[in-house]
CSV table of C-alpha atoms in Angstrom, one decimal:
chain,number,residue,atom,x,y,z
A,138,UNK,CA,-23.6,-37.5,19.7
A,139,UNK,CA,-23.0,-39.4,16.3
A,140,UNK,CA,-21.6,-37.7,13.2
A,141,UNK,CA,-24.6,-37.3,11.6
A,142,UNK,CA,-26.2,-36.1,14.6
A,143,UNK,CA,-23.6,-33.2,14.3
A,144,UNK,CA,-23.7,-32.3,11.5
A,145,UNK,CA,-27.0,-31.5,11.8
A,146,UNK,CA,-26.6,-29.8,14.6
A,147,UNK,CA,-24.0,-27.7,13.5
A,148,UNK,CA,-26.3,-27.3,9.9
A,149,UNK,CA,-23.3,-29.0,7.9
A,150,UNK,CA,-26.1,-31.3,6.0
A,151,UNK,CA,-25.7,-30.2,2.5
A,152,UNK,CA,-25.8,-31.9,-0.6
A,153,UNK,CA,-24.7,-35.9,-0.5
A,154,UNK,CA,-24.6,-39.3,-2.7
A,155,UNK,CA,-26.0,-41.0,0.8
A,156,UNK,CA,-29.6,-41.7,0.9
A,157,UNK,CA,-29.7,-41.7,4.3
A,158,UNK,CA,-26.4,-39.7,6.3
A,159,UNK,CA,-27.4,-41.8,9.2
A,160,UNK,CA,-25.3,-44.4,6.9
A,161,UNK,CA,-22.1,-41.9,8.2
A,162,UNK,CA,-22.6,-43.2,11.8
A,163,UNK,CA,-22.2,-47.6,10.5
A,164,UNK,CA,-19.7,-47.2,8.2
A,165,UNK,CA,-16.2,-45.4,9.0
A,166,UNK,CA,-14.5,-45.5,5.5
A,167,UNK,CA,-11.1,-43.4,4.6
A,168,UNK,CA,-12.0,-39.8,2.7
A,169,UNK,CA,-10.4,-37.0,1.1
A,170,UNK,CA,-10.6,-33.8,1.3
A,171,UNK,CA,-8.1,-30.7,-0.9
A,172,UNK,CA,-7.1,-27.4,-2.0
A,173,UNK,CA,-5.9,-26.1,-5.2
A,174,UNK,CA,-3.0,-24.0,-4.3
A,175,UNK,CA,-4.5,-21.0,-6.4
A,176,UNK,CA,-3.1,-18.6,-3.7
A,177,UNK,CA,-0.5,-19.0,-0.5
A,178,UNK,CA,-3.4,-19.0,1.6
A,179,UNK,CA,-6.8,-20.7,2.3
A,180,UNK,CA,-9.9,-18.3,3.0
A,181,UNK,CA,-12.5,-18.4,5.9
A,182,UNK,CA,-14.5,-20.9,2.8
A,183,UNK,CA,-11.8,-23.6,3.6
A,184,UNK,CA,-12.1,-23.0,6.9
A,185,UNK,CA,-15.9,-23.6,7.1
A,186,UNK,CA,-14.8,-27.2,5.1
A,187,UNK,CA,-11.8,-28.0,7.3
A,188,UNK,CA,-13.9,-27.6,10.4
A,189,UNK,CA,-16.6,-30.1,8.6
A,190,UNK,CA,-13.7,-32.5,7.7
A,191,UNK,CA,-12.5,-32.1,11.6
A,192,UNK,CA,-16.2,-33.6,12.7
A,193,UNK,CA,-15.3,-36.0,10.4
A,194,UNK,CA,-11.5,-37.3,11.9
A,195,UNK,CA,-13.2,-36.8,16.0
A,196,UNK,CA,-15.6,-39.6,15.0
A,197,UNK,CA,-13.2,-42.1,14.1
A,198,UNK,CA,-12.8,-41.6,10.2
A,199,UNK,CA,-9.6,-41.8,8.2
A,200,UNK,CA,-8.3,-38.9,6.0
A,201,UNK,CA,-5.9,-37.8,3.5
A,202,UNK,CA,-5.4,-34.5,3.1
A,203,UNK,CA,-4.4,-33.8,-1.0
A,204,UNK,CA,-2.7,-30.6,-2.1
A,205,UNK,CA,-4.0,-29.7,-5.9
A,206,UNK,CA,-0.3,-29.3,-6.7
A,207,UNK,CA,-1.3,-30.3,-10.4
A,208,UNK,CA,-5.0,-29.3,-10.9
A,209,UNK,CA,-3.5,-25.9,-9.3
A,210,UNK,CA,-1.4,-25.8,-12.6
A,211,UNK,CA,-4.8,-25.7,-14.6
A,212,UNK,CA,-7.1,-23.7,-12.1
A,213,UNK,CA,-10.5,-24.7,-11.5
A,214,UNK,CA,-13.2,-22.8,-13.8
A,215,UNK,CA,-16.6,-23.0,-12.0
A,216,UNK,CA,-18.0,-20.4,-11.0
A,217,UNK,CA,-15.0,-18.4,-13.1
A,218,UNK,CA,-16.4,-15.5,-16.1
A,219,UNK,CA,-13.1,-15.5,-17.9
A,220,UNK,CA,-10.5,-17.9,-18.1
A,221,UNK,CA,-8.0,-18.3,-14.9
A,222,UNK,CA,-4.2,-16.9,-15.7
A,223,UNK,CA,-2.0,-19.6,-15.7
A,224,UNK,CA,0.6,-20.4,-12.4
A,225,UNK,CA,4.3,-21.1,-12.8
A,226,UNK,CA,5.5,-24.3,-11.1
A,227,UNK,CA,7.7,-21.9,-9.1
A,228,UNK,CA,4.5,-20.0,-8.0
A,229,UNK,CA,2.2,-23.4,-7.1
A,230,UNK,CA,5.4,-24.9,-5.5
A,231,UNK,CA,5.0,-21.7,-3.0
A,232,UNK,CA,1.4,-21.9,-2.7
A,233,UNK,CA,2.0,-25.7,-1.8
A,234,UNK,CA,4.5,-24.9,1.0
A,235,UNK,CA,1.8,-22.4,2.5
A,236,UNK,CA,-1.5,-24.1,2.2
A,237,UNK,CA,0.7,-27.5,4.1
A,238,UNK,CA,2.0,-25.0,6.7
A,239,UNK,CA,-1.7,-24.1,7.5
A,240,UNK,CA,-2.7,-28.0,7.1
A,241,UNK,CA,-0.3,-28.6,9.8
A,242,UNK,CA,-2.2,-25.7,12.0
A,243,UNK,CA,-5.7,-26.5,11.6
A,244,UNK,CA,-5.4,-30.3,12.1
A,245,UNK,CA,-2.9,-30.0,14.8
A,246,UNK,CA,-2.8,-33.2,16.6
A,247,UNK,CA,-4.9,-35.4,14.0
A,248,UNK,CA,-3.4,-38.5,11.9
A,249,UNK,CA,-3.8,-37.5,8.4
A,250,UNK,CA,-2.2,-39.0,5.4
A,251,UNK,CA,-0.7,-35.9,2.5
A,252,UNK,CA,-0.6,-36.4,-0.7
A,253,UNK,CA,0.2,-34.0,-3.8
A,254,UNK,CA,-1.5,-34.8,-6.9
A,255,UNK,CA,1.4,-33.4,-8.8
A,256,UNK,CA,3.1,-36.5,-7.9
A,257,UNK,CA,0.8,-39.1,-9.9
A,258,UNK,CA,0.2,-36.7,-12.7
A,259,UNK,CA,3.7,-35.1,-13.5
A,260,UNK,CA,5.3,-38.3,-15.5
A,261,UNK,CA,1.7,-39.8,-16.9
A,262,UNK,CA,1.6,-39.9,-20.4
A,263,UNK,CA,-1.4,-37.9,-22.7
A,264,UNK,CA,-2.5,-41.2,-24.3
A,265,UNK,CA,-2.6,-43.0,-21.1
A,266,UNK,CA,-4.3,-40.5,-19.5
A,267,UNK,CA,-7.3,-40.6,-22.3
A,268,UNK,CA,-7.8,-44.3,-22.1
A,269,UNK,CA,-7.4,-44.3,-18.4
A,270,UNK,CA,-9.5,-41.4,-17.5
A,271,UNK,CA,-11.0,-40.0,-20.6
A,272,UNK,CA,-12.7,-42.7,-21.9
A,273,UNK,CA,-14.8,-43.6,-19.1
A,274,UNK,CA,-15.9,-39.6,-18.8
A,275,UNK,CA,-19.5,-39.3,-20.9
A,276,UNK,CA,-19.5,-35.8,-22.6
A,277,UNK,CA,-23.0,-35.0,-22.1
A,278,UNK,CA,-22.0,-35.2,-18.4
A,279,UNK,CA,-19.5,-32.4,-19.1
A,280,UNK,CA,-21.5,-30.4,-21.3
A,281,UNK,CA,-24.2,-30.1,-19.0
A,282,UNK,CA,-22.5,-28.3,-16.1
A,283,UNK,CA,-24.1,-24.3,-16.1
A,284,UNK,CA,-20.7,-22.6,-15.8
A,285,UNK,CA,-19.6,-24.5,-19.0
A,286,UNK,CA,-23.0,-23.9,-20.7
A,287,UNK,CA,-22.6,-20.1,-19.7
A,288,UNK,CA,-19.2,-19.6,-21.3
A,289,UNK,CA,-20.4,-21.5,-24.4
A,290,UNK,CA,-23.1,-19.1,-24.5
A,291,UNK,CA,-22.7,-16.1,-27.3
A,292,UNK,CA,-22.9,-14.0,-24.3
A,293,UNK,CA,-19.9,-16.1,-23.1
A,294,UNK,CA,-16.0,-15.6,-22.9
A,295,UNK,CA,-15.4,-19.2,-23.8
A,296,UNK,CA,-13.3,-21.8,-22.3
A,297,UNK,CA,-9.7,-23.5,-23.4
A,298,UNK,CA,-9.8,-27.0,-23.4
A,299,UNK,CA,-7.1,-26.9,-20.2
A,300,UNK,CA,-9.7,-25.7,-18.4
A,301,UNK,CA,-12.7,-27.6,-19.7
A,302,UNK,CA,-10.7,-31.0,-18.8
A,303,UNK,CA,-10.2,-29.6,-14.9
A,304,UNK,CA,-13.5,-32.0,-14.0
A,305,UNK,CA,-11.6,-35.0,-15.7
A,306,UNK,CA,-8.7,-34.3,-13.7
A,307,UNK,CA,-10.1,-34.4,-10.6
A,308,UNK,CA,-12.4,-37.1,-11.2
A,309,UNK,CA,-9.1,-38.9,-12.0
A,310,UNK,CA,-7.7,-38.0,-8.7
A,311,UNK,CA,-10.7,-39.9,-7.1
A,312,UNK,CA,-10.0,-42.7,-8.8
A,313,UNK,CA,-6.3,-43.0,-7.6
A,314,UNK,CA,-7.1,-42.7,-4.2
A,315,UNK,CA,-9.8,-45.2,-4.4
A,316,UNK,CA,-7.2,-47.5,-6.2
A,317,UNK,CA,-4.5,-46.7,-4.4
A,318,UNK,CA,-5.6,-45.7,-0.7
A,319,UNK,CA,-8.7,-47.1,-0.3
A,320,UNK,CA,-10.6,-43.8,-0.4
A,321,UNK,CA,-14.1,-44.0,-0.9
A,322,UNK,CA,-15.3,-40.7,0.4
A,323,UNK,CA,-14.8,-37.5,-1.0
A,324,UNK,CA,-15.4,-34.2,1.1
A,325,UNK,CA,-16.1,-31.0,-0.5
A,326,UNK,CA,-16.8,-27.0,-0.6
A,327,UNK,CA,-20.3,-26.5,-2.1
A,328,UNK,CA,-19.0,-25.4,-5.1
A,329,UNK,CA,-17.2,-28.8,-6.1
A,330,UNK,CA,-19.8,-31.1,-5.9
A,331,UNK,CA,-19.7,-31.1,-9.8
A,332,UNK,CA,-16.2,-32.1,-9.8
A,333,UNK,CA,-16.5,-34.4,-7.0
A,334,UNK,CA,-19.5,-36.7,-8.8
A,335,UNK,CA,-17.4,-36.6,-11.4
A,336,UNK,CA,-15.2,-38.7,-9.7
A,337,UNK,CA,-17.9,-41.2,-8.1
A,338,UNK,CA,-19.0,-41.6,-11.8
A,339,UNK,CA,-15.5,-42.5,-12.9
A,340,UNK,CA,-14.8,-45.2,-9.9
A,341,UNK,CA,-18.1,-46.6,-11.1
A,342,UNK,CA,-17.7,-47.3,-14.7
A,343,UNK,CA,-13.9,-47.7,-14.2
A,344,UNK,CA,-13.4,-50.6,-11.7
A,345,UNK,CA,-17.9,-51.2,-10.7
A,346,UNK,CA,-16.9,-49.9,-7.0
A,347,UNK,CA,-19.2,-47.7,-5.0
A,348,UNK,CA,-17.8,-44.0,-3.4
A,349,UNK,CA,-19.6,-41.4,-2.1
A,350,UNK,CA,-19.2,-37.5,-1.3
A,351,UNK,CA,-20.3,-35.2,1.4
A,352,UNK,CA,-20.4,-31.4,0.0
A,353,UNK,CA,-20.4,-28.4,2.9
A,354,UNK,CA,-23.3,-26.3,2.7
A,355,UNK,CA,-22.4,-22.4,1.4
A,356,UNK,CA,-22.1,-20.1,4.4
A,357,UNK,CA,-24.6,-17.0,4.4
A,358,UNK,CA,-24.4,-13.7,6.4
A,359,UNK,CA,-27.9,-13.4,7.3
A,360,UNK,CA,-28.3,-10.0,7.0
A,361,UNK,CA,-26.5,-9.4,3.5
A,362,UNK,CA,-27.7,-12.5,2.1
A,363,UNK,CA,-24.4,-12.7,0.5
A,364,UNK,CA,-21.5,-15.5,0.5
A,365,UNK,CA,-20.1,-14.8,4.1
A,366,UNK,CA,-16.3,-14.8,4.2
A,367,UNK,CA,-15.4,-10.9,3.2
A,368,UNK,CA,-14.5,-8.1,4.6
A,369,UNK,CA,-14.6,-4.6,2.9
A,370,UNK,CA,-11.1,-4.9,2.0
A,371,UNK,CA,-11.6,-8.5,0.4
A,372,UNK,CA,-11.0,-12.0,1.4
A,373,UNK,CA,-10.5,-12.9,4.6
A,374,UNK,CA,-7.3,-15.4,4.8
A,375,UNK,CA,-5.8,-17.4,7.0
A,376,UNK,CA,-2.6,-16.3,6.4
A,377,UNK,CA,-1.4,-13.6,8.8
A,378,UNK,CA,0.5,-11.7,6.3
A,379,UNK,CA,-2.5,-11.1,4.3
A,380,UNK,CA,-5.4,-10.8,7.1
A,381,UNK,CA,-3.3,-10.0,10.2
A,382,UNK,CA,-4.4,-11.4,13.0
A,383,UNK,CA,-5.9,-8.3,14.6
A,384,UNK,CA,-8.2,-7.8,11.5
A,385,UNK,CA,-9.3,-11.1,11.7
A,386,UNK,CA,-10.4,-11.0,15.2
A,387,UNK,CA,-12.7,-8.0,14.2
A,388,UNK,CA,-14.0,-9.5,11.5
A,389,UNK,CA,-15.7,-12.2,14.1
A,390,UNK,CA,-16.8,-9.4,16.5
A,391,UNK,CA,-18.3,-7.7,13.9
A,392,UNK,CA,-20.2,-10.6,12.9
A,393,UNK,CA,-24.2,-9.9,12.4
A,394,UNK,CA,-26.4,-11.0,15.1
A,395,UNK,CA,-28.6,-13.5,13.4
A,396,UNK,CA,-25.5,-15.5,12.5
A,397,UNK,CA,-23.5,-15.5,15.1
A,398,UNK,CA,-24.9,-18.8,16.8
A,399,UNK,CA,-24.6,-20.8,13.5
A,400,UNK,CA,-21.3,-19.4,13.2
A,401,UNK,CA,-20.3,-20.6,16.8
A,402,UNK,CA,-21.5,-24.1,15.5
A,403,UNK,CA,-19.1,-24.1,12.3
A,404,UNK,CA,-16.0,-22.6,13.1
A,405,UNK,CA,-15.5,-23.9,16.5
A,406,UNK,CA,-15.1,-27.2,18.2
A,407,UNK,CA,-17.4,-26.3,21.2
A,408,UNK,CA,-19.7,-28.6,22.6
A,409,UNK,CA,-23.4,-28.0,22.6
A,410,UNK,CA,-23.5,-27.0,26.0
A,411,UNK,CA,-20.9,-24.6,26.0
A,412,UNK,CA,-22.4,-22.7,22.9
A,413,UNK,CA,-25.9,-22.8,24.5
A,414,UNK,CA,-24.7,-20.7,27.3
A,415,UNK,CA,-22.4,-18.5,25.3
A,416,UNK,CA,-26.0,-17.8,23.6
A,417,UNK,CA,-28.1,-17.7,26.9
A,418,UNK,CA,-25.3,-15.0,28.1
A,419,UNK,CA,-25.7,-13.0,24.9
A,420,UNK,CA,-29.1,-12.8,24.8
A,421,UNK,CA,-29.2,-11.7,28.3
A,422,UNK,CA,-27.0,-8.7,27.0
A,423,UNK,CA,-26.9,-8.7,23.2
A,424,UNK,CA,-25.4,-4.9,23.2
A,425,UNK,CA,-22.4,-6.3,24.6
A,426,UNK,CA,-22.0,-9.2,21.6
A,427,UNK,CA,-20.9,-11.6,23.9
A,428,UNK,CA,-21.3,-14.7,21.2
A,429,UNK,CA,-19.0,-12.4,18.6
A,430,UNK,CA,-16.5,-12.0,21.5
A,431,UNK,CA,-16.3,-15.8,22.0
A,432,UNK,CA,-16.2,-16.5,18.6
A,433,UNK,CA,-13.2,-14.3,17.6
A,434,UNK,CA,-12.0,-15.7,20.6
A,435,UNK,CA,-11.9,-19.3,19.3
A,436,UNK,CA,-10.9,-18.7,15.7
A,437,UNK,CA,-8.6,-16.3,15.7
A,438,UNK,CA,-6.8,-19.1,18.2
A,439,UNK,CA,-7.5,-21.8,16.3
A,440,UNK,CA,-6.0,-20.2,13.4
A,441,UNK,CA,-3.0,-18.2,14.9
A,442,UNK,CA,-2.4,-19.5,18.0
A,443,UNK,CA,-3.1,-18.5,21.1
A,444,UNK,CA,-0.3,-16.0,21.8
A,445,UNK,CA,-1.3,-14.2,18.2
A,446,UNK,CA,-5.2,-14.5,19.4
A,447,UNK,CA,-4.2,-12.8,22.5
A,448,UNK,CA,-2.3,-10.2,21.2
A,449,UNK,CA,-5.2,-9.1,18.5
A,450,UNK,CA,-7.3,-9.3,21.5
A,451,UNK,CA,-5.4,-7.0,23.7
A,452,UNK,CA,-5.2,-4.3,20.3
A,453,UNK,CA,-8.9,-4.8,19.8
A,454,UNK,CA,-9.7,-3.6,23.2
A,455,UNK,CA,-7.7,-0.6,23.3
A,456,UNK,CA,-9.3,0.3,20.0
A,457,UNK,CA,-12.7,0.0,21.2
A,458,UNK,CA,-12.0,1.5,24.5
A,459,UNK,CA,-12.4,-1.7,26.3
A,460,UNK,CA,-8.8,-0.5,28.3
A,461,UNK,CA,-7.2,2.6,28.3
A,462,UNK,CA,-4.6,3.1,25.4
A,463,UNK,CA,-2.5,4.8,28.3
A,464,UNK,CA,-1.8,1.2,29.7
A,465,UNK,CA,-0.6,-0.9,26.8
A,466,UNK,CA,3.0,-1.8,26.0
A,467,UNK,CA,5.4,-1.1,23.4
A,468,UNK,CA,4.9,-4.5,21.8
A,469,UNK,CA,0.9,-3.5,21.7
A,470,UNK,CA,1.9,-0.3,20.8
A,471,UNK,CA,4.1,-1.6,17.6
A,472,UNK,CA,0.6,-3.9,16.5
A,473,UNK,CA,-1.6,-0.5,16.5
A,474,UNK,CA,0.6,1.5,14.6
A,475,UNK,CA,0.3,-1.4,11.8
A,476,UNK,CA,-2.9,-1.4,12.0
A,477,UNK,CA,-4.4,2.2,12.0
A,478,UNK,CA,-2.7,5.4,11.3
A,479,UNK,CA,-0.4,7.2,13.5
A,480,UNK,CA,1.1,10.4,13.8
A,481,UNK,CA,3.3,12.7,16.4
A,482,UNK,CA,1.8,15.7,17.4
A,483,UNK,CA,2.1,18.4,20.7
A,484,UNK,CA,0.0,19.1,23.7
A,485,UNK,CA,-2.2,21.7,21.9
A,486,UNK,CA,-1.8,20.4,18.8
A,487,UNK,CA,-4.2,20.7,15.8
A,488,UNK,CA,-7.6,18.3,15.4
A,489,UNK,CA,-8.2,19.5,11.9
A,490,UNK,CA,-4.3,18.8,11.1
A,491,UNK,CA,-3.9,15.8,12.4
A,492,UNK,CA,-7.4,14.5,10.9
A,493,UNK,CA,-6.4,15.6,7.4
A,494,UNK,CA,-3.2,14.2,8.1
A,495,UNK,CA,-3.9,10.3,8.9
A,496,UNK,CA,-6.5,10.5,6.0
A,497,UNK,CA,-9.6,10.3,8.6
A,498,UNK,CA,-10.5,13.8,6.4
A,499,UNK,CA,-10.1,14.1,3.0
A,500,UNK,CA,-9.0,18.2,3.4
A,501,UNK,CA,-8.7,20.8,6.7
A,502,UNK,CA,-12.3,21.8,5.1
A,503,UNK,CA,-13.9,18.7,5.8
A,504,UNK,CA,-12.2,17.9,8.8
A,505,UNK,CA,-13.9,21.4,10.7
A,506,UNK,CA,-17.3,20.0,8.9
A,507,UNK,CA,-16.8,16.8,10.7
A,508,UNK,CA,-16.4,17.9,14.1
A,509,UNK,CA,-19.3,20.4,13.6
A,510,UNK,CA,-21.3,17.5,12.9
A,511,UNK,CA,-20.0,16.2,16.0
A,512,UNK,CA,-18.4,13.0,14.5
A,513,UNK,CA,-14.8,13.3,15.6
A,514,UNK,CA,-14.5,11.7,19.4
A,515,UNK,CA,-10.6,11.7,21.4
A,516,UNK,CA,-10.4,8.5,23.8
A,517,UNK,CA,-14.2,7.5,23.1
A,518,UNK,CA,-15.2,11.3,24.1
A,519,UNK,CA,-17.4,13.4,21.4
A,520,UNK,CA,-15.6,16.6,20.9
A,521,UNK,CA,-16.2,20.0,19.4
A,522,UNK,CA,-13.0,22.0,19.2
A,523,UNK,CA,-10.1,22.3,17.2
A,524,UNK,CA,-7.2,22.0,19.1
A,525,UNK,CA,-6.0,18.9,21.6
A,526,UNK,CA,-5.3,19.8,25.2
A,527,UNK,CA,-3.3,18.2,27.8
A,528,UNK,CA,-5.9,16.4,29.2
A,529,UNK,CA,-6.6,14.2,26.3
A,530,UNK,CA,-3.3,12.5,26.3
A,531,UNK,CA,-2.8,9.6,28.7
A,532,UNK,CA,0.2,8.4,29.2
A,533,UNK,CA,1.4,10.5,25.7
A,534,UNK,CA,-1.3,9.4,23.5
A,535,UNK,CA,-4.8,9.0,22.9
A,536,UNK,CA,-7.4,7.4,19.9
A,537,UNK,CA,-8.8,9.9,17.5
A,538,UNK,CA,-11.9,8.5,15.6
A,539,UNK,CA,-14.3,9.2,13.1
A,540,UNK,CA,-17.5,7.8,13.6
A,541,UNK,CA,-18.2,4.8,15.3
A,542,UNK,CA,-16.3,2.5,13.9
A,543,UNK,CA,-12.6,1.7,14.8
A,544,UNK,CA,-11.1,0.9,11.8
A,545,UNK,CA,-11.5,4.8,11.5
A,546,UNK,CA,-9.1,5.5,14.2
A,547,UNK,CA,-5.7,6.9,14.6
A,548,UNK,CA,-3.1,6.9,17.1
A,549,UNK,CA,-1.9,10.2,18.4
A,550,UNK,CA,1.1,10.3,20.5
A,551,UNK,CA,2.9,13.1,21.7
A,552,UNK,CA,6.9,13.8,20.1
């Protein structure tokens, strides 16, 4: 299969300065691809690129990976309402140090060059930088972007000029690269393809050379219709300490149905055989989500490692009921507990208590209401008392839920 032949198949075709992407497969040129280190963490939207950018390396092309250790100083308006609070160098120098960390993870393996655009920009000069740069940058060009004609707008909240000369700067890190690392390809989120023309435009009236860019489609959820990437506590990041691991791996089992094959295609590296009969195997059974299974199975790896991947796994299972919670360890134990609520209780122990207690019931009131609706199950089970009995513990604990899902659970253990 040739690049361009993936990338359709894997629906990575979005918008490009190539007439025909076939032109991908003839001629293997050096690209780039970055990150503004706005936070200490990518999201699953980088991910989606850096698994584009992967495609990319496998069939033979050349990258350099740039850390936006200077436009991060500035922050990126587009798409932004109201003006971006400014970073400390102490805080992007962090950010830096993460987002390379999770470089080194995703492209484990692959020759990439790194560079920081901090480096080139920290000792330029503000006159240099206009007759270099600004010079060859045609306002109307600038004028004409809709986030910029939207903060203009009386309706607006305006714009500094640090942030209305973002597209300049990263225009201006095209050109280096092209000048100084033979870069003629620029890979992109959806939502740069502004800055990144910006850049071709620059390379053109600057030195008459020819560059391109490849932008990553925006990934839906097909039943929301919304920008996919979110959980209902936020962002989902790659960062452990933010998304653990666990949460992560439910976020991919809980993916909807009509997505999950595109999302097999994006965020994995498997072949189009093996996804075809991941999908043939679901569709046989789709109750059991066998593709969502798979798939948290192969990010949450590919992100965390396989010892982290396995251990989420393992949590997950017990949560769902998939094992008995009377056979995991202490290290699984420890995971749960950071993950849902816990609490000691005794062999006929209050429901209603220890409902109100972890928070699965706002009051003792609304816990009785709850298990007269017959929405409070112990170990998977549906019950309608109020009192635990010996039974229900296995091993000294058991799962007490609320509904169906398992992010409304609590551990229970006996002490």
């Amino acid at each position: 299969m040739t690049l361009s032949e993936e990338l359709t198949w894997r629906g990575l075709v979005h918008q490009t300065t190539y007439k025909d992407i076939t032109a991908l497969d003839q001629d293997l040129r050096t690209f780039y691809w970055g990150v503004d280190p706005s936070a200490d963490s990518m999201t699953l939207g980088n991910l989606a690129a850096a698994m584009m950018v992967k495609c990319f390396m496998k069939h033979g092309y050349h990258a350099v990976l740039l850390i936006g250790g200077a436009t991060g100083l500035v922050g990126d308006p587009d798409g932004k309402k109201d003006e971006r609070s400014l970073k400390s160098l102490k805080e992007v120098a962090h950010n830096k140090t993460a987002i390379v960390a999770q470089y080194d993870r995703l492209f484990e393996g692959q020759d990439f060059k790194l560079v920081d655009n901090y480096e080139w920009f920290k000792d330029m000069k503000y006159i240099e930088f206009l007759r270099d740069a600004g010079k060859h940058v045609p306002m109307r060009h600038m004028l004409a972007r809709d986030f910029l004609k939207s903060r203009l707008s009386d309706q607006g909240n305006g714009i500094s000029y640090a942030e209305f000369s973002y597209v300049l700067i990263q225009a201006y890190d095209f050109l280096h690269l092209y000048q100084n690392h033979a870069v003629t390809l620029q890979i992109c989120g959806s939502d740069q393809w502004g800055n990144s023309i910006a850049g071709v435009d620059l390379i053109r009236r600057k030195t008459g050379g020819e560059a391109h860019v490849y932008s990553a489609p925006l990934i839906i959820n097909r039943i929301s219709g919304k920008k996919f990437g979110k959980s209902e506590d936020g962002a989902v990041w790659l960062d452990a300490s933010k998304t653990t691991p666990t949460r992560f791996y439910q976020f991919w089992i809980n993916a909807d149905d009509k997505g999950a094959e595109e999302y097999l295609k994006i965020f994995t590296e498997l072949s189009k055989e093996e996804i075809e009969e991941i999908m043939k195997q679901h569709k046989a059974a789709a109750h059991e989500r066998y593709a969502q299974f798979r798939l948290a199975h192969e990010v949450t790896r590919l992100v965390h490692g396989a010892e982290a991947r396995n251990q989420a796994e393992d949590v997950t299972f017990y949560l769902i009921g998939k094992q008995s919670i009377s056979r995991a360890n202490d290290s699984v134990l420890k995971i749960i507990r950071q993950e849902i609520p816990a609490l000691k209780t005794t062999v006929n122990g209050s429901v209603i208590e220890a409902l109100a207690g972890v928070d699965l019931a706002g009051s003792n009131t609304e816990a009785r209401q709850l298990i007269m609706s017959n929405a409070i199950s112990i170990n998977g089970q549906k019950i309608s008392r109020q009192q635990f009995e010996p039974a229900d513990f296995q091993n000294g604990r058991l799962l007490l839920r609320r509904g169906k899902a398992f992010k409304d659970s609590a551990l229970v253990e006996l002490g």
